[in-house]
Coordinates of C-alpha atoms and ligand atoms in Angstrom, one line a residue:
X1 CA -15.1 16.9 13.8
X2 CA -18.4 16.4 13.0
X3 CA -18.1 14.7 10.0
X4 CA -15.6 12.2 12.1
X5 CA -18.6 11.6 15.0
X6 CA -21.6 11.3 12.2
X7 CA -18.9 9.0 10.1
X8 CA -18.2 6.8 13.4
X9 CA -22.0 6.3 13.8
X10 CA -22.2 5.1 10.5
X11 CA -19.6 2.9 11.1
X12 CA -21.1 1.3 14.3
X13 CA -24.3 0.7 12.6
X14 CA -22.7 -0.8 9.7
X15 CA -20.6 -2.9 12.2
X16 CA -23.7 -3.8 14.0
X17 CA -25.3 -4.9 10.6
X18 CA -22.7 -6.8 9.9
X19 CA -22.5 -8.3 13.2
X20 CA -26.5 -9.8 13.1
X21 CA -25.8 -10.8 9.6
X22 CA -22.7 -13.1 10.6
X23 CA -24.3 -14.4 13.4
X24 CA -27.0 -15.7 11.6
X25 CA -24.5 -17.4 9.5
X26 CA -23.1 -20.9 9.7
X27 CA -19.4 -21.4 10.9
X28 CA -18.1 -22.2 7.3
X29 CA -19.2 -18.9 6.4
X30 CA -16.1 -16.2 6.0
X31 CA -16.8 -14.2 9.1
X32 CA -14.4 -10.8 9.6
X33 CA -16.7 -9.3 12.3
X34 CA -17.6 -10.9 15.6
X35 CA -18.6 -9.2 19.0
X36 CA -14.8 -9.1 20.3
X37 CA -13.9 -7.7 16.4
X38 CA -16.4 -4.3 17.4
X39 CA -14.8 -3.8 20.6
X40 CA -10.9 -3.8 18.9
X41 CA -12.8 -1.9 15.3
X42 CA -10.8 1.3 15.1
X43 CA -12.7 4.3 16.7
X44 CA -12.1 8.2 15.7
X45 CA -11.4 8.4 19.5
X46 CA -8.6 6.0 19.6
X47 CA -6.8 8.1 16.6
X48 CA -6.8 11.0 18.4
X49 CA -3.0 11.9 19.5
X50 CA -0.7 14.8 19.3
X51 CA 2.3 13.5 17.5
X52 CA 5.2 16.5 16.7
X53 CA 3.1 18.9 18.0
X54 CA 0.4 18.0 15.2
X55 CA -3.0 16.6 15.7
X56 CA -3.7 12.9 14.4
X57 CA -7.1 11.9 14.0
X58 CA -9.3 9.2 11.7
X59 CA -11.6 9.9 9.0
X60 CA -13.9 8.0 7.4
X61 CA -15.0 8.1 3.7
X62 CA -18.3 6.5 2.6
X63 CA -19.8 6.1 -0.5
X64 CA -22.0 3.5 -1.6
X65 CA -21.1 0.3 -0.3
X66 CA -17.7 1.1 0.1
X67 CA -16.3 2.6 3.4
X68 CA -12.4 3.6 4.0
X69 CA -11.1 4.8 6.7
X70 CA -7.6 7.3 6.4
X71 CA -5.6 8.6 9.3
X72 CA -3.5 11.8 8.4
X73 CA -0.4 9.6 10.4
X74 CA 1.2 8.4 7.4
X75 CA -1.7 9.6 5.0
X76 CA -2.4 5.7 5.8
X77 CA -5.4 3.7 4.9
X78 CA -6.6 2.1 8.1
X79 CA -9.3 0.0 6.3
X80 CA -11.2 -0.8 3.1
X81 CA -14.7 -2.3 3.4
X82 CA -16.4 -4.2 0.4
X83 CA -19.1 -6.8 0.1
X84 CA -18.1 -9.9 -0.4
X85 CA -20.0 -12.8 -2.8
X86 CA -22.8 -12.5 -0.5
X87 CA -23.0 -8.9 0.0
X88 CA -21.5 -9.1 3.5
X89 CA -19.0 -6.5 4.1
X90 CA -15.6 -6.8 4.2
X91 CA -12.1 -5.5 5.5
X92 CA -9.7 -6.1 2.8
X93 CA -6.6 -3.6 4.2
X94 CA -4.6 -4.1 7.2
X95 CA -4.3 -2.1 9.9
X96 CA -4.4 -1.2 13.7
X97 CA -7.5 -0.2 15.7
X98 CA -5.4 2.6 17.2
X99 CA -3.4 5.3 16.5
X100 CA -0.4 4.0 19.3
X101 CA 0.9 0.5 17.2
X102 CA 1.2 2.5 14.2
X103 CA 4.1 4.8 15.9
X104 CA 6.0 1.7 18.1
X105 CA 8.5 -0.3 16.6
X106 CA 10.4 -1.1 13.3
X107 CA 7.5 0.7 10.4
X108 CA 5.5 -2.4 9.0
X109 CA 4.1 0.4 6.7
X110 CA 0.7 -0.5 7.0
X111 CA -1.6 1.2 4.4
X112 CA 1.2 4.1 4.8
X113 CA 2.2 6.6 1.7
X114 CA 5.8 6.3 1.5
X115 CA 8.1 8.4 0.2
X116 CA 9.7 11.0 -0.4
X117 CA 11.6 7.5 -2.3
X118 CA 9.2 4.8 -1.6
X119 CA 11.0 1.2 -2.2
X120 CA 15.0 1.2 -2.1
X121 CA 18.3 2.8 -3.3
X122 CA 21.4 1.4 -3.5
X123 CA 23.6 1.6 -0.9
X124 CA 21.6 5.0 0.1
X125 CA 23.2 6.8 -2.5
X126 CA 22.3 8.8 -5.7
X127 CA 23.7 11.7 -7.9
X128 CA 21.6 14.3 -9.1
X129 CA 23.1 17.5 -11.3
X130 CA 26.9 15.9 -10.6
X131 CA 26.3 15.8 -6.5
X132 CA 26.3 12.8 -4.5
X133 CA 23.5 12.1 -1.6
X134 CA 23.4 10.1 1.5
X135 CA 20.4 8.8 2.6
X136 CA 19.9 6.5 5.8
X137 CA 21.0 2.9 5.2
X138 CA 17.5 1.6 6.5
X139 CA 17.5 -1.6 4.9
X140 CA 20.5 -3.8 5.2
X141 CA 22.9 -1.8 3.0
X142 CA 20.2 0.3 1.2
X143 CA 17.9 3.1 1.9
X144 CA 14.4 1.8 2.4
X145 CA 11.0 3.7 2.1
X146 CA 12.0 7.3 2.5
X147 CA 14.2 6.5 5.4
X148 CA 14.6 6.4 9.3
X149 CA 10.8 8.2 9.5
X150 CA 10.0 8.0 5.5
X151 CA 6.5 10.1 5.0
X152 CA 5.0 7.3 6.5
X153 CA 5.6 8.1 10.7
X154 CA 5.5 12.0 9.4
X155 CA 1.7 13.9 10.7
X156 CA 0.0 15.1 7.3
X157 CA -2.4 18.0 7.7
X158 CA -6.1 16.3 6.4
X159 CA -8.7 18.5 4.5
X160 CA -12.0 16.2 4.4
X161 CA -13.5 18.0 1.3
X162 CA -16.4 16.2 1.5
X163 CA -18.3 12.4 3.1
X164 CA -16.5 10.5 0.5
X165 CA -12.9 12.4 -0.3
X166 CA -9.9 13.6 1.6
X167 CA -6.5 15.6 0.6
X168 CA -3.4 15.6 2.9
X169 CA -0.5 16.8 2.4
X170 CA 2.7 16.8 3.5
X171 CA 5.6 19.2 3.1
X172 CA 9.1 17.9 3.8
X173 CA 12.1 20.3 4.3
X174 CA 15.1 20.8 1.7
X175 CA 17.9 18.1 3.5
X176 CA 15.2 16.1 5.4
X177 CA 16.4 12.3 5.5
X178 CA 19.3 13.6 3.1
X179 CA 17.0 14.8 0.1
X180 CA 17.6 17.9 -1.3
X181 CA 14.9 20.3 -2.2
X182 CA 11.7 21.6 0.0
X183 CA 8.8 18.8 -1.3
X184 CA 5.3 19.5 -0.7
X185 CA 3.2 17.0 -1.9
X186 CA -0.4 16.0 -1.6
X187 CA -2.7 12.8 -1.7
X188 CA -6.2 12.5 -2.6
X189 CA -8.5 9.8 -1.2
X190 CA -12.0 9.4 -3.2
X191 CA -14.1 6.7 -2.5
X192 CA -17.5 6.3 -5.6
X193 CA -20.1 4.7 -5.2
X194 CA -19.1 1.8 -7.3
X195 CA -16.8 0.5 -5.1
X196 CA -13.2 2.3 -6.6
X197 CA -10.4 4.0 -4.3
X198 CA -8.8 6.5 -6.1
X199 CA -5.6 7.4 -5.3
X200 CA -3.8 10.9 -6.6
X201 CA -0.4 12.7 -6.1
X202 CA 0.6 15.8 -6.9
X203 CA 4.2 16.6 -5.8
X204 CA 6.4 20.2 -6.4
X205 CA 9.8 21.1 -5.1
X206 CA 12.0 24.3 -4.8
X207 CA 14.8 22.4 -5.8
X208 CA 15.9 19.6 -7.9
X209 CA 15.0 16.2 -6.3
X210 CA 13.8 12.5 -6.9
X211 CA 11.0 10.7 -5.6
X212 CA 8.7 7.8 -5.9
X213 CA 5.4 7.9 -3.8
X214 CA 3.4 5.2 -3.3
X215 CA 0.8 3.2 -1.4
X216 CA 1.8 0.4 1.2
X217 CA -1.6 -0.7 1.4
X218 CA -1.5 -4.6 2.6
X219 CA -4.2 -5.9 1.2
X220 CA -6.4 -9.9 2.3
X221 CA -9.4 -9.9 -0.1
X222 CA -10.7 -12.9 2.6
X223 CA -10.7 -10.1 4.8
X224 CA -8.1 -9.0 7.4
X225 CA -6.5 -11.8 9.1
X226 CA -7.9 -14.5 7.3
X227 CA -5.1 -16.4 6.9
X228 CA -2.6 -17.2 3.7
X229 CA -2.9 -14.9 0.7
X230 CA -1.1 -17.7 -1.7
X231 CA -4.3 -19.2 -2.9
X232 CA -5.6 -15.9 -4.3
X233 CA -5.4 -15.6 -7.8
X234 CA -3.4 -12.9 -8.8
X235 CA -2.7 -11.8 -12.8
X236 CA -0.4 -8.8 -13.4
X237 CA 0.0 -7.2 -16.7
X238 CA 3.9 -7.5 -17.4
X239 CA 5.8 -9.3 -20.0
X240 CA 8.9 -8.1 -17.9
X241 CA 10.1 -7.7 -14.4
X242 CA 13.3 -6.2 -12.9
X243 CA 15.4 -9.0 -11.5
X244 CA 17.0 -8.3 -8.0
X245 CA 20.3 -8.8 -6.3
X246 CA 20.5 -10.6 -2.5
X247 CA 19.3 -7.2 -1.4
X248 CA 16.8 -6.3 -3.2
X249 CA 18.9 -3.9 -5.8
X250 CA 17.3 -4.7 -9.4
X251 CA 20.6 -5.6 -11.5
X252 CA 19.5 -3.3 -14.3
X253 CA 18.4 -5.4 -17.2
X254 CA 14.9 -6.3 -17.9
X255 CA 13.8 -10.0 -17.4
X256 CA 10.9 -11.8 -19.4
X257 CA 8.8 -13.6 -17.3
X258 CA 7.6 -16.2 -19.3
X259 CA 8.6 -19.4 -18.4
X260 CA 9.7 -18.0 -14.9
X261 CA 6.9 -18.0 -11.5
X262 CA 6.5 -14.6 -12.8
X263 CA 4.4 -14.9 -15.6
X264 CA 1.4 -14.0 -14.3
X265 CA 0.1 -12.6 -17.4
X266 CA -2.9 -15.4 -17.4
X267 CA -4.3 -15.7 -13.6
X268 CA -2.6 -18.3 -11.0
X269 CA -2.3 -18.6 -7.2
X270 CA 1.3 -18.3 -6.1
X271 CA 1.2 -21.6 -4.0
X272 CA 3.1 -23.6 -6.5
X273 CA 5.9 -21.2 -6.9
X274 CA 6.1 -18.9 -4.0
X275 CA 8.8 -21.6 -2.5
X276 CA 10.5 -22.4 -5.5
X277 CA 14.0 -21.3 -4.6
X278 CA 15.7 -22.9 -7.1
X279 CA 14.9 -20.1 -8.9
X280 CA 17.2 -17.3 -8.3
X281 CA 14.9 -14.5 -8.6
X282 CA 12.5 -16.2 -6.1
X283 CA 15.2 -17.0 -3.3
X284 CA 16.3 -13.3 -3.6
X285 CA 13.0 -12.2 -3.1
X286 CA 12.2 -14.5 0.0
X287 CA 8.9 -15.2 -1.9
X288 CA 7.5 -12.4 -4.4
X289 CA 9.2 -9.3 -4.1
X290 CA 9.4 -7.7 -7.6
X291 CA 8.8 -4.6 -9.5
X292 CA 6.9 -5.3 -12.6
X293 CA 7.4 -3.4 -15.8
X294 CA 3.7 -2.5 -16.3
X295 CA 2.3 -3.3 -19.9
X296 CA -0.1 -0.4 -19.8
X297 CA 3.0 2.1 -19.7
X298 CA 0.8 4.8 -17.7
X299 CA -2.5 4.0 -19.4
X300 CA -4.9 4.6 -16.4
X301 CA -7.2 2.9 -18.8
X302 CA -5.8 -0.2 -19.3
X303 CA -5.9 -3.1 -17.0
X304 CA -2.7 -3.4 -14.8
X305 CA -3.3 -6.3 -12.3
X306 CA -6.3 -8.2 -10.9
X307 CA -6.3 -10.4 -7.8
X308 CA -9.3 -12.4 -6.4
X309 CA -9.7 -13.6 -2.9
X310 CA -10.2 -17.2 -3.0
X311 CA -13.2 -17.3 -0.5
X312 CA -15.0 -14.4 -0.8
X313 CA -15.2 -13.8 -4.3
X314 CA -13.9 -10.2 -3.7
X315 CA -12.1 -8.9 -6.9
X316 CA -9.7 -6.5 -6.9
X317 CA -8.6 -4.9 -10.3
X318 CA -5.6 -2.1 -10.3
X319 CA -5.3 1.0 -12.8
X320 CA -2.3 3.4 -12.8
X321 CA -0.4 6.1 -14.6
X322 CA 2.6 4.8 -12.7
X323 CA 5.5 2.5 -14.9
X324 CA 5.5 -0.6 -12.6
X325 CA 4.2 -2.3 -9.9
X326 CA 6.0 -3.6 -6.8
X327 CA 4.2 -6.9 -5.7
X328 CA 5.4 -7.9 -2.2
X329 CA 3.3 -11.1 -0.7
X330 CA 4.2 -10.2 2.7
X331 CA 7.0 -12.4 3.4
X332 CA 8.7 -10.4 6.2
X333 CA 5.7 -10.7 8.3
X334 CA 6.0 -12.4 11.2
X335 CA 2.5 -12.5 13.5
X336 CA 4.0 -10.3 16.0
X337 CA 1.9 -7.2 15.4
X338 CA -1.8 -7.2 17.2
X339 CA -4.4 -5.9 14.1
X340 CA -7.3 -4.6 14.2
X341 CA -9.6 -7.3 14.7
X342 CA -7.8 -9.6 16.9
X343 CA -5.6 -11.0 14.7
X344 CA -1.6 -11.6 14.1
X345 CA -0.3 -10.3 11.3
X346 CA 1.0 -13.7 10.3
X347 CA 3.3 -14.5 7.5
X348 CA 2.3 -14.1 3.8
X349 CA -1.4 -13.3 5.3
X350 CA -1.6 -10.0 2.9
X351 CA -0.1 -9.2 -0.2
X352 CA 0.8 -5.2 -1.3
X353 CA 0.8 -3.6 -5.2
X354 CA 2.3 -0.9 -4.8
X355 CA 2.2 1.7 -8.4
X356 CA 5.2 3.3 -8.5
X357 CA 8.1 3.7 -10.7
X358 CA 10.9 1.0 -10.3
X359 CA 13.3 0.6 -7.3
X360 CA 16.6 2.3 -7.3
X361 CA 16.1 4.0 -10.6
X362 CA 18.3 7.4 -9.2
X363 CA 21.2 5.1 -9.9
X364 CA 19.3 3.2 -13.4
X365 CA 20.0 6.0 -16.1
X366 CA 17.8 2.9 -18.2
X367 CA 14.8 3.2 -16.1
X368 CA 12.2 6.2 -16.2
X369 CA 13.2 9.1 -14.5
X370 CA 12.3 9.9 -10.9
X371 CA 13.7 13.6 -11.0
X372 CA 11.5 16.5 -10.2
X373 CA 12.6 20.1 -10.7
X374 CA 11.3 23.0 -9.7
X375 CA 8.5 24.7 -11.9
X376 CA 7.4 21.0 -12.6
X377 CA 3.9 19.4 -11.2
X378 CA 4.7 15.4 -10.7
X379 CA 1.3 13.6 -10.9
X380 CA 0.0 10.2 -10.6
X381 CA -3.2 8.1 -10.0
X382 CA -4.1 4.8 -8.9
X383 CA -7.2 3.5 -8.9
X384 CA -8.2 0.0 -6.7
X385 CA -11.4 -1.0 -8.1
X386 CA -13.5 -3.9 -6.1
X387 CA -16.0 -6.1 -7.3
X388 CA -17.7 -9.6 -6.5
X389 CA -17.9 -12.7 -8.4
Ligands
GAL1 C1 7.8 -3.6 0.6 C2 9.2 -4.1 0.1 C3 9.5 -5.3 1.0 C4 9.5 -4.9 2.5 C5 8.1 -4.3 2.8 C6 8.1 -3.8 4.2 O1 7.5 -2.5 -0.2 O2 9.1 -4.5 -1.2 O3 10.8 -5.8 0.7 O4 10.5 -4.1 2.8 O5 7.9 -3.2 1.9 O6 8.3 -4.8 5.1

């Protein structure tokens, strides 16, 4: 608790810092925080709930320049502050000021860890070891996210291990949401001081299972709220992509992307092709919507994708042990969520990379496998890595 109140001071006088710097600063200038902007910035205070008889709260990591801020709802990122061009620090992630949003309504999945199968499976239903399971039909005709409450509206128990790294972890019963096998797995937050997020997983189960964990960050690199994301430049490392059905189902066959809006193999904004539905692929997808087949195939060490904000200069480069790469460009959002500075949560206004293996792969005996059995340790890491240019 300590650590939360010292970590909110910090925040407030980084706020505050921010705030006489932007002031100072003519209106052209990109400005994320403004005097109404403290009073909705989310607060330790306003995390603190009792949700399924567990405590929620907010934590704050800080190293460097670079502050995050986790609640243990979801194991979600509430924000991710950078500098900008100019030094002037920045919220690139979505999120709420408050613990309450997060809980109401249909799961936006804001900065949220999702699992136990994050993205979707056919028609909710996979075999494993010659049995068939039903999962919750979340999504249309498929199983979305983990399900009805996924791991992302699930209370993780938090360990802050130290000002700049947290571990929760989350331990779901054998038959919860339809999966079989008791599943405890963990996350890792580490924030160094060279402004990189690391993301780890490590995942065991007393039973034979499937599962595909991931981060739902949403990410603006103008800064929350700043309006479109299609003039960002975005380049992903993938000479292939899995090609989706009306609802999302990849068909099962690899598809090149060259010569398609999905080469993004050299940099480009997504404002010439985002609306191209001629092409098939980009009308199924409402937009971009695709799992990449990663180049790197799990080289943490190797480039996966790197996306700059048009107006701040904020660079984002991705890293990953994980085969794809789902890039959504938020085209189910709709401005009806309140975030946390005052602003809607407008269409295509943030844009998520979420590492993971590839959607629906239970029923793709072509893709990578997503089975863990017992005895096994799955592991993953993702690294976000900001910079400014
Ligand atoms: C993404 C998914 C989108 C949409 C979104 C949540 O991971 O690819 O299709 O479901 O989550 O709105």
């Amino acid at each position: 608790m300590q650590k939360i109140i010292s970590g909110c001071i910090l925040v407030t006088a980084f706020i505050l810092t921010a705030c006489n710097n932007v002031s100072k600063k003519k209106s052209s200038d990109i400005a994320i925080v403004s005097e109404q902007e403290i009073e909705n910035a989310p607060s330790p205070k306003n995390f603190e709930s009792t949700i399924d008889n567990k405590p929620t709260a907010l934590y704050i990591l800080k190293n460097g320049n670079m502050q995050v801020m986790v609640t243990n709802y979801g194991a979600r990122i509430v924000s991710i502050i950078v500098p900008d061009k100019n030094g002037k620090p920045t919220d690139v992630a979505v999120g709420y000021a408050a613990i309450k949003p997060y809980t109401e309504g249909a799961d936006t999945y804001f900065g949220a860890i999702v699992g136990r199968y994050g993205n979707r499976i056919a028609k909710g239903k996979f075999n494993l070891d010659g049995k068939t399971y039903s999962l919750a039909t979340n999504d249309g005709p498929n199983h979305l996210h983990g399900g009805k409450k996924g791991f992302s509206r699930q209370v993780w128990d938090a360990n802050q291990t130290s000002d700049s790294s947290i571990t929760l972890t989350y331990i779901s019963g054998d038959g919860e949401e339809g999966y079989p096998g008791t599943l405890t797995s963990k996350v890792t937050y580490t924030v160094n001081n060279n402004d990189r997020l690391k993301i780890e997983y490590a995942a065991t189960t007393t039973s034979p299972t499937i599962l595909n964990l991931t981060n739902h960050t949403y990410f603006n690199l103008n800064g929350e709220g700043s309006g479109t994301v299609n003039n960002h430049l975005f380049m992903i490392n993938a000479t292939t992509f899995t090609p989706i059905d009306s609802t999302f189902i990849p068909i099962g066959k690899l598809e090149a992307v060259k010569g398609t809006p999905f080469d993004f193999t050299t940099s480009k904004s997504l404002s010439a092709t985002v609306n191209d539905t001629a092409n098939r692929q980009i009308k199924n997808g409402k937009g971009y919507d695709h799992n990449f087949v990663l180049n790197t195939k799990g080289n943490i060490h190797q480039i996966a994708a790197e996306v700059s904000g048009d107006q701040s200069g904020i660079v984002m480069d991705v890293y990953t042990t994980q085969p794809g790469l789902q890039f959504y460009g938020g085209n189910f959002m709709d401005g009806s969520h309140n975030l946390k500075y005052g602003k809607k949560d407008d269409y295509r206004t943030a844009f998520c990379m979420e590492t993971q293996h590839y959607p629906d792969s239970p029923n793709e005996p072509g893709f990578p496998s997503t089975v863990l059995k017992p005895g096994e340790t799955f592991s993953s890491e993702t690294i976000y890595a900001f910079s400014a240019k």
